[in-house]
Amino acid sequence: MTTAHPNASGTSATHTALWSVVAVTGVANLVASVAQAPLVVNLATGLVTLAALTALGARHLRARRTRI
């Protein structure tokens, strides 16, 4: 028998939205690279992806701290 933290499933709207942003901007960055779009497009999509991943990491660390 295991007990799960109430928020351990990670199905919150913010969590889902952040992963969606990571997926969409990752694909957009790939398409921009293949299409040889201007550098500013690659940088913008990369920075948005990085920001979303940073937010996901921060959420994970905060949740981990509260569980201990």
mmCIF file of C-alpha atoms in Angstrom:
data_model
loop_
_atom_site.group_PDB
_atom_site.id
_atom_site.type_symbol
_atom_site.label_atom_id
_atom_site.label_comp_id
_atom_site.label_asym_id
_atom_site.label_seq_id
_atom_site.Cartn_x
_atom_site.Cartn_y
_atom_site.Cartn_z
ATOM 1 C CA MET A 1 0.000 0.000 0.000
ATOM 2 C CA THR A 2 1.376 3.391 -0.947
ATOM 3 C CA THR A 3 0.211 6.821 -0.033
ATOM 4 C CA ALA A 4 0.541 9.607 -2.524
ATOM 5 C CA HIS A 5 0.881 13.268 -1.868
ATOM 6 C CA PRO A 6 -2.373 14.991 -2.948
ATOM 7 C CA ASN A 7 -0.527 17.032 -5.595
ATOM 8 C CA ALA A 8 1.863 14.255 -6.591
ATOM 9 C CA SER A 9 -0.043 13.420 -9.756
ATOM 10 C CA GLY A 10 1.031 16.734 -11.284
ATOM 11 C CA THR A 11 -2.198 17.255 -13.183
ATOM 12 C CA SER A 12 -2.703 20.863 -12.215
ATOM 13 C CA ALA A 13 -3.603 23.346 -14.923
ATOM 14 C CA THR A 14 -0.331 25.229 -14.477
ATOM 15 C CA HIS A 15 1.709 22.053 -14.809
ATOM 16 C CA THR A 16 -0.150 21.055 -17.966
ATOM 17 C CA ALA A 17 0.143 24.542 -19.432
ATOM 18 C CA LEU A 18 3.893 24.681 -18.794
ATOM 19 C CA TRP A 19 4.464 21.303 -20.458
ATOM 20 C CA SER A 20 2.324 22.425 -23.388
ATOM 21 C CA VAL A 21 4.445 25.565 -23.751
ATOM 22 C CA VAL A 22 7.611 23.452 -23.678
ATOM 23 C CA ALA A 23 6.258 21.145 -26.392
ATOM 24 C CA VAL A 24 4.937 23.904 -28.662
ATOM 25 C CA THR A 25 8.003 26.117 -28.399
ATOM 26 C CA GLY A 26 10.312 23.146 -28.808
ATOM 27 C CA VAL A 27 8.594 22.203 -32.058
ATOM 28 C CA ALA A 28 8.537 25.853 -33.136
ATOM 29 C CA ASN A 29 12.273 26.094 -32.504
ATOM 30 C CA LEU A 30 12.868 22.936 -34.544
ATOM 31 C CA VAL A 31 10.779 24.260 -37.429
ATOM 32 C CA ALA A 32 12.523 27.632 -37.276
ATOM 33 C CA SER A 33 15.892 25.901 -37.429
ATOM 34 C CA VAL A 34 14.953 23.701 -40.373
ATOM 35 C CA ALA A 35 13.346 26.630 -42.215
ATOM 36 C CA GLN A 36 16.431 28.760 -41.570
ATOM 37 C CA ALA A 37 14.360 31.471 -39.943
ATOM 38 C CA PRO A 38 16.103 34.593 -38.613
ATOM 39 C CA LEU A 39 18.199 34.128 -35.495
ATOM 40 C CA VAL A 40 15.800 36.214 -33.418
ATOM 41 C CA VAL A 41 13.044 33.594 -33.956
ATOM 42 C CA ASN A 42 15.301 30.787 -32.721
ATOM 43 C CA LEU A 43 16.406 32.847 -29.734
ATOM 44 C CA ALA A 44 12.850 33.829 -28.809
ATOM 45 C CA THR A 45 11.496 30.276 -28.944
ATOM 46 C CA GLY A 46 14.539 28.980 -27.096
ATOM 47 C CA LEU A 47 14.172 31.542 -24.327
ATOM 48 C CA VAL A 48 10.463 30.785 -23.896
ATOM 49 C CA THR A 49 11.260 27.062 -23.717
ATOM 50 C CA LEU A 50 13.991 27.731 -21.166
ATOM 51 C CA ALA A 51 11.648 29.885 -19.063
ATOM 52 C CA ALA A 52 8.958 27.192 -19.035
ATOM 53 C CA LEU A 53 11.481 24.489 -18.089
ATOM 54 C CA THR A 54 12.838 26.716 -15.326
ATOM 55 C CA ALA A 55 9.323 27.218 -13.970
ATOM 56 C CA LEU A 56 8.712 23.463 -14.041
ATOM 57 C CA GLY A 57 11.965 22.864 -12.186
ATOM 58 C CA ALA A 58 11.128 25.474 -9.571
ATOM 59 C CA ARG A 59 7.671 23.944 -9.053
ATOM 60 C CA HIS A 60 9.241 20.520 -8.646
ATOM 61 C CA LEU A 61 11.768 21.738 -6.073
ATOM 62 C CA ARG A 62 9.114 23.636 -4.109
ATOM 63 C CA ALA A 63 6.824 20.599 -4.043
ATOM 64 C CA ARG A 64 9.700 18.361 -2.996
ATOM 65 C CA ARG A 65 10.620 20.700 -0.154
ATOM 66 C CA THR A 66 7.071 20.720 1.222
ATOM 67 C CA ARG A 67 6.854 16.896 1.131
ATOM 68 C CA ILE A 68 9.960 16.390 3.260
#
